[in-house]
Amino acid sequence: MNGNEPLEIERRFLILRPSEDELRARCSHVYQMEQMYLLTQPHQTERVRRREGEDVRFFHTVKIDRTACTRIEREEEITPEAYEDYLRRRDPMTESIRKKRYCLEEAPYTFEIDLYPFWPSYAVMEVELPREDAPFRFPRGITVVRELTGDHRFSNAALARHIPTEQELL
């Protein structure tokens, strides 16, 4: 890994699902997302995402794990036509993941809260950090059940293969 690689340093948490009314009142952005995973090399994840907010945008992302919290992440915005082209390489063993993302700004960080249609009681919250040991505080009113960082069973790529029941989350 060279020093110029774009890094994503992220911690993830299982939380009790907040009310959407409260999230709408507190969040700067809300997106509907659908993402599909592509056939790729071992030890990396490749996906395409359709994100709908004030407009519709498409992204292609490759992630390569470095530690439990840190990955090399290469993401680019793509055209709708490129999105359709990438779907030809879709991993047939995966389903699309649909979620609603709320972006909750709590200076100096933005916490991303993902609500999935298959878990009525729980959600996943992520925070990107400048370094693995950076201190932060959870947003007020958010109940953390447990940390998911490094537990690959609950990554979006893993969820595209198998969605655990809410009981399996605990």
PDB file of C-alpha atoms in Angstrom:
ATOM      1  CA  MET A   1       0.000   0.000   0.000  1.00  0.00           C
ATOM      2  CA  ASN A   2       1.439   3.347  -0.906  1.00  0.00           C
ATOM      3  CA  GLY A   3       0.774   6.514   1.077  1.00  0.00           C
ATOM      4  CA  ASN A   4      -1.416   7.964  -1.673  1.00  0.00           C
ATOM      5  CA  GLU A   5      -4.117   5.290  -1.577  1.00  0.00           C
ATOM      6  CA  PRO A   6      -7.560   6.692  -0.669  1.00  0.00           C
ATOM      7  CA  LEU A   7      -8.412   5.257   2.750  1.00  0.00           C
ATOM      8  CA  GLU A   8     -11.760   4.752   4.415  1.00  0.00           C
ATOM      9  CA  ILE A   9     -11.442   4.482   8.194  1.00  0.00           C
ATOM     10  CA  GLU A  10     -14.863   3.546   9.472  1.00  0.00           C
ATOM     11  CA  ARG A  11     -16.522   2.155  12.581  1.00  0.00           C
ATOM     12  CA  ARG A  12     -19.926   0.487  12.389  1.00  0.00           C
ATOM     13  CA  PHE A  13     -22.536  -0.126  15.071  1.00  0.00           C
ATOM     14  CA  LEU A  14     -25.812  -1.978  15.423  1.00  0.00           C
ATOM     15  CA  ILE A  15     -28.312   0.466  16.932  1.00  0.00           C
ATOM     16  CA  LEU A  16     -31.946   0.406  17.935  1.00  0.00           C
ATOM     17  CA  ARG A  17     -33.889   1.747  14.976  1.00  0.00           C
ATOM     18  CA  PRO A  18     -34.659   5.433  15.629  1.00  0.00           C
ATOM     19  CA  SER A  19     -37.982   6.904  14.551  1.00  0.00           C
ATOM     20  CA  GLU A  20     -37.904   8.240  11.020  1.00  0.00           C
ATOM     21  CA  ASP A  21     -39.674  11.406  12.164  1.00  0.00           C
ATOM     22  CA  GLU A  22     -36.807  12.146  14.552  1.00  0.00           C
ATOM     23  CA  LEU A  23     -34.209  11.329  11.900  1.00  0.00           C
ATOM     24  CA  ARG A  24     -35.881  13.570   9.317  1.00  0.00           C
ATOM     25  CA  ALA A  25     -35.903  16.431  11.837  1.00  0.00           C
ATOM     26  CA  ARG A  26     -32.199  16.025  12.663  1.00  0.00           C
ATOM     27  CA  CYS A  27     -30.539  14.880   9.437  1.00  0.00           C
ATOM     28  CA  SER A  28     -29.010  17.038   6.723  1.00  0.00           C
ATOM     29  CA  HIS A  29     -29.473  14.507   3.916  1.00  0.00           C
ATOM     30  CA  VAL A  30     -31.636  11.459   3.275  1.00  0.00           C
ATOM     31  CA  TYR A  31     -30.995   9.005   0.448  1.00  0.00           C
ATOM     32  CA  GLN A  32     -32.722   5.950  -0.948  1.00  0.00           C
ATOM     33  CA  MET A  33     -30.035   3.533  -2.072  1.00  0.00           C
ATOM     34  CA  GLU A  34     -29.814   0.332  -4.001  1.00  0.00           C
ATOM     35  CA  GLN A  35     -26.487  -1.403  -4.373  1.00  0.00           C
ATOM     36  CA  MET A  36     -25.396  -4.509  -6.201  1.00  0.00           C
ATOM     37  CA  TYR A  37     -22.203  -6.474  -5.802  1.00  0.00           C
ATOM     38  CA  LEU A  38     -20.025  -7.521  -8.704  1.00  0.00           C
ATOM     39  CA  LEU A  39     -17.835 -10.517  -9.379  1.00  0.00           C
ATOM     40  CA  THR A  40     -14.325  -9.538  -8.307  1.00  0.00           C
ATOM     41  CA  GLN A  41     -10.952 -10.718  -7.060  1.00  0.00           C
ATOM     42  CA  PRO A  42     -10.535 -12.331  -3.633  1.00  0.00           C
ATOM     43  CA  HIS A  43     -10.034  -9.952  -0.670  1.00  0.00           C
ATOM     44  CA  GLN A  44     -11.801  -7.049  -2.294  1.00  0.00           C
ATOM     45  CA  THR A  45     -15.382  -5.880  -2.696  1.00  0.00           C
ATOM     46  CA  GLU A  46     -16.756  -4.220  -5.794  1.00  0.00           C
ATOM     47  CA  ARG A  47     -20.204  -2.689  -6.074  1.00  0.00           C
ATOM     48  CA  VAL A  48     -22.384  -0.255  -7.972  1.00  0.00           C
ATOM     49  CA  ARG A  49     -24.860   2.002  -6.216  1.00  0.00           C
ATOM     50  CA  ARG A  50     -27.891   3.975  -7.317  1.00  0.00           C
ATOM     51  CA  ARG A  51     -28.484   6.850  -4.883  1.00  0.00           C
ATOM     52  CA  GLU A  52     -31.646   8.920  -4.965  1.00  0.00           C
ATOM     53  CA  GLY A  53     -31.933  12.132  -2.967  1.00  0.00           C
ATOM     54  CA  GLU A  54     -32.445  15.557  -4.499  1.00  0.00           C
ATOM     55  CA  ASP A  55     -31.278  13.897  -7.714  1.00  0.00           C
ATOM     56  CA  VAL A  56     -30.297  10.413  -8.920  1.00  0.00           C
ATOM     57  CA  ARG A  57     -26.604   9.558  -9.013  1.00  0.00           C
ATOM     58  CA  PHE A  58     -24.645   6.391  -9.721  1.00  0.00           C
ATOM     59  CA  PHE A  59     -21.352   5.200  -8.202  1.00  0.00           C
ATOM     60  CA  HIS A  60     -18.822   2.431  -8.718  1.00  0.00           C
ATOM     61  CA  THR A  61     -16.749   1.458  -5.682  1.00  0.00           C
ATOM     62  CA  VAL A  62     -13.874  -0.945  -5.015  1.00  0.00           C
ATOM     63  CA  LYS A  63     -12.813  -1.639  -1.418  1.00  0.00           C
ATOM     64  CA  ILE A  64      -9.794  -3.603  -0.237  1.00  0.00           C
ATOM     65  CA  ASP A  65      -9.530  -4.486   3.453  1.00  0.00           C
ATOM     66  CA  ARG A  66      -6.393  -3.415   5.337  1.00  0.00           C
ATOM     67  CA  THR A  67      -7.519  -3.734   8.988  1.00  0.00           C
ATOM     68  CA  ALA A  68     -10.850  -4.198  10.776  1.00  0.00           C
ATOM     69  CA  CYS A  69     -11.500  -0.425  10.461  1.00  0.00           C
ATOM     70  CA  THR A  70      -9.448   0.619   7.443  1.00  0.00           C
ATOM     71  CA  ARG A  71      -9.876  -0.114   3.753  1.00  0.00           C
ATOM     72  CA  ILE A  72      -8.533   1.270   0.548  1.00  0.00           C
ATOM     73  CA  GLU A  73     -11.578   2.752  -1.162  1.00  0.00           C
ATOM     74  CA  ARG A  74     -11.767   3.852  -4.770  1.00  0.00           C
ATOM     75  CA  GLU A  75     -15.115   5.391  -5.621  1.00  0.00           C
ATOM     76  CA  GLU A  76     -16.191   7.258  -8.709  1.00  0.00           C
ATOM     77  CA  GLU A  77     -19.431   8.709  -9.931  1.00  0.00           C
ATOM     78  CA  ILE A  78     -20.515   7.009 -13.143  1.00  0.00           C
ATOM     79  CA  THR A  79     -23.147   7.512 -15.826  1.00  0.00           C
ATOM     80  CA  PRO A  80     -26.412   5.536 -15.856  1.00  0.00           C
ATOM     81  CA  GLU A  81     -25.064   3.727 -18.936  1.00  0.00           C
ATOM     82  CA  ALA A  82     -21.861   2.713 -17.128  1.00  0.00           C
ATOM     83  CA  TYR A  83     -24.000   1.519 -14.211  1.00  0.00           C
ATOM     84  CA  GLU A  84     -25.951  -0.756 -16.559  1.00  0.00           C
ATOM     85  CA  ASP A  85     -22.678  -2.022 -18.076  1.00  0.00           C
ATOM     86  CA  TYR A  86     -21.290  -2.900 -14.633  1.00  0.00           C
ATOM     87  CA  LEU A  87     -24.453  -4.856 -13.828  1.00  0.00           C
ATOM     88  CA  ARG A  88     -23.401  -7.389 -16.471  1.00  0.00           C
ATOM     89  CA  ARG A  89     -20.713  -8.450 -13.947  1.00  0.00           C
ATOM     90  CA  ARG A  90     -23.177  -8.787 -11.083  1.00  0.00           C
ATOM     91  CA  ASP A  91     -22.394 -11.617  -8.690  1.00  0.00           C
ATOM     92  CA  PRO A  92     -25.244 -14.108  -9.265  1.00  0.00           C
ATOM     93  CA  MET A  93     -24.951 -15.292  -5.646  1.00  0.00           C
ATOM     94  CA  THR A  94     -26.049 -11.891  -4.316  1.00  0.00           C
ATOM     95  CA  GLU A  95     -29.278  -9.943  -4.049  1.00  0.00           C
ATOM     96  CA  SER A  96     -29.529  -6.170  -4.288  1.00  0.00           C
ATOM     97  CA  ILE A  97     -29.414  -4.296  -0.991  1.00  0.00           C
ATOM     98  CA  ARG A  98     -31.955  -1.523  -0.535  1.00  0.00           C
ATOM     99  CA  LYS A  99     -31.735   0.922   2.345  1.00  0.00           C
ATOM    100  CA  LYS A 100     -32.587   4.421   3.413  1.00  0.00           C
ATOM    101  CA  ARG A 101     -29.594   6.426   4.640  1.00  0.00           C
ATOM    102  CA  TYR A 102     -29.894   9.347   7.039  1.00  0.00           C
ATOM    103  CA  CYS A 103     -26.838  11.594   7.439  1.00  0.00           C
ATOM    104  CA  LEU A 104     -26.702  12.920  10.995  1.00  0.00           C
ATOM    105  CA  GLU A 105     -24.153  15.677  11.507  1.00  0.00           C
ATOM    106  CA  GLU A 106     -22.637  15.779  14.994  1.00  0.00           C
ATOM    107  CA  ALA A 107     -19.510  17.925  14.716  1.00  0.00           C
ATOM    108  CA  PRO A 108     -16.922  17.114  13.689  1.00  0.00           C
ATOM    109  CA  TYR A 109     -18.368  13.924  12.145  1.00  0.00           C
ATOM    110  CA  THR A 110     -21.298  12.814  10.038  1.00  0.00           C
ATOM    111  CA  PHE A 111     -22.941   9.612  11.252  1.00  0.00           C
ATOM    112  CA  GLU A 112     -24.662   7.605   8.528  1.00  0.00           C
ATOM    113  CA  ILE A 113     -27.674   5.659   9.751  1.00  0.00           C
ATOM    114  CA  ASP A 114     -28.896   2.937   7.406  1.00  0.00           C
ATOM    115  CA  LEU A 115     -32.455   1.648   7.757  1.00  0.00           C
ATOM    116  CA  TYR A 116     -33.052  -1.683   6.037  1.00  0.00           C
ATOM    117  CA  PRO A 117     -36.530  -2.965   5.125  1.00  0.00           C
ATOM    118  CA  PHE A 118     -35.753  -6.409   6.583  1.00  0.00           C
ATOM    119  CA  TRP A 119     -34.959  -5.264  10.165  1.00  0.00           C
ATOM    120  CA  PRO A 120     -37.868  -3.380  11.771  1.00  0.00           C
ATOM    121  CA  SER A 121     -36.159  -2.985  15.181  1.00  0.00           C
ATOM    122  CA  TYR A 122     -32.518  -2.325  14.296  1.00  0.00           C
ATOM    123  CA  ALA A 123     -30.367  -0.149  12.047  1.00  0.00           C
ATOM    124  CA  VAL A 124     -26.666   0.225  11.281  1.00  0.00           C
ATOM    125  CA  MET A 125     -24.759   3.418  12.040  1.00  0.00           C
ATOM    126  CA  GLU A 126     -21.355   4.209  10.534  1.00  0.00           C
ATOM    127  CA  VAL A 127     -18.880   6.972  11.204  1.00  0.00           C
ATOM    128  CA  GLU A 128     -15.787   7.755   9.128  1.00  0.00           C
ATOM    129  CA  LEU A 129     -12.797   8.833  11.177  1.00  0.00           C
ATOM    130  CA  PRO A 130      -9.467  10.508  10.372  1.00  0.00           C
ATOM    131  CA  ARG A 131      -7.567   7.677  12.124  1.00  0.00           C
ATOM    132  CA  GLU A 132      -8.481   4.368  13.752  1.00  0.00           C
ATOM    133  CA  ASP A 133      -8.046   5.621  17.318  1.00  0.00           C
ATOM    134  CA  ALA A 134      -9.853   8.957  16.833  1.00  0.00           C
ATOM    135  CA  PRO A 135     -12.194   9.710  19.729  1.00  0.00           C
ATOM    136  CA  PHE A 136     -15.874  10.426  19.074  1.00  0.00           C
ATOM    137  CA  ARG A 137     -19.186  10.552  20.891  1.00  0.00           C
ATOM    138  CA  PHE A 138     -22.347   8.813  19.818  1.00  0.00           C
ATOM    139  CA  PRO A 139     -25.143  11.167  18.776  1.00  0.00           C
ATOM    140  CA  ARG A 140     -27.645  11.930  21.520  1.00  0.00           C
ATOM    141  CA  GLY A 141     -30.721   9.742  21.496  1.00  0.00           C
ATOM    142  CA  ILE A 142     -29.026   6.868  19.650  1.00  0.00           C
ATOM    143  CA  THR A 143     -28.980   3.515  21.478  1.00  0.00           C
ATOM    144  CA  VAL A 144     -25.975   1.406  20.511  1.00  0.00           C
ATOM    145  CA  VAL A 145     -26.554  -2.347  20.825  1.00  0.00           C
ATOM    146  CA  ARG A 146     -23.046  -3.444  19.835  1.00  0.00           C
ATOM    147  CA  GLU A 147     -20.124  -2.658  17.583  1.00  0.00           C
ATOM    148  CA  LEU A 148     -20.060  -4.336  14.166  1.00  0.00           C
ATOM    149  CA  THR A 149     -16.639  -3.040  13.047  1.00  0.00           C
ATOM    150  CA  GLY A 150     -14.637  -5.938  11.648  1.00  0.00           C
ATOM    151  CA  ASP A 151     -17.566  -8.375  11.804  1.00  0.00           C
ATOM    152  CA  HIS A 152     -17.830  -9.136   8.118  1.00  0.00           C
ATOM    153  CA  ARG A 153     -21.088 -11.080   8.602  1.00  0.00           C
ATOM    154  CA  PHE A 154     -22.884  -7.737   8.757  1.00  0.00           C
ATOM    155  CA  SER A 155     -21.186  -5.885   5.907  1.00  0.00           C
ATOM    156  CA  ASN A 156     -23.490  -4.879   3.064  1.00  0.00           C
ATOM    157  CA  ALA A 157     -21.653  -7.341   0.823  1.00  0.00           C
ATOM    158  CA  ALA A 158     -22.433 -10.147   3.291  1.00  0.00           C
ATOM    159  CA  LEU A 159     -26.054  -9.005   3.616  1.00  0.00           C
ATOM    160  CA  ALA A 160     -26.361  -9.295  -0.172  1.00  0.00           C
ATOM    161  CA  ARG A 161     -25.604 -13.020   0.291  1.00  0.00           C
ATOM    162  CA  HIS A 162     -27.509 -13.721   3.522  1.00  0.00           C
ATOM    163  CA  ILE A 163     -29.726 -11.532   5.669  1.00  0.00           C
ATOM    164  CA  PRO A 164     -29.592 -12.605   9.311  1.00  0.00           C
ATOM    165  CA  THR A 165     -32.738 -12.468  11.380  1.00  0.00           C
ATOM    166  CA  GLU A 166     -32.951  -9.803  14.060  1.00  0.00           C
ATOM    167  CA  GLN A 167     -32.306 -12.514  16.668  1.00  0.00           C
ATOM    168  CA  GLU A 168     -29.027 -13.407  14.919  1.00  0.00           C
ATOM    169  CA  LEU A 169     -27.853  -9.799  15.257  1.00  0.00           C
ATOM    170  CA  LEU A 170     -27.597  -9.986  19.030  1.00  0.00           C
TER     171      LEU A 170
END
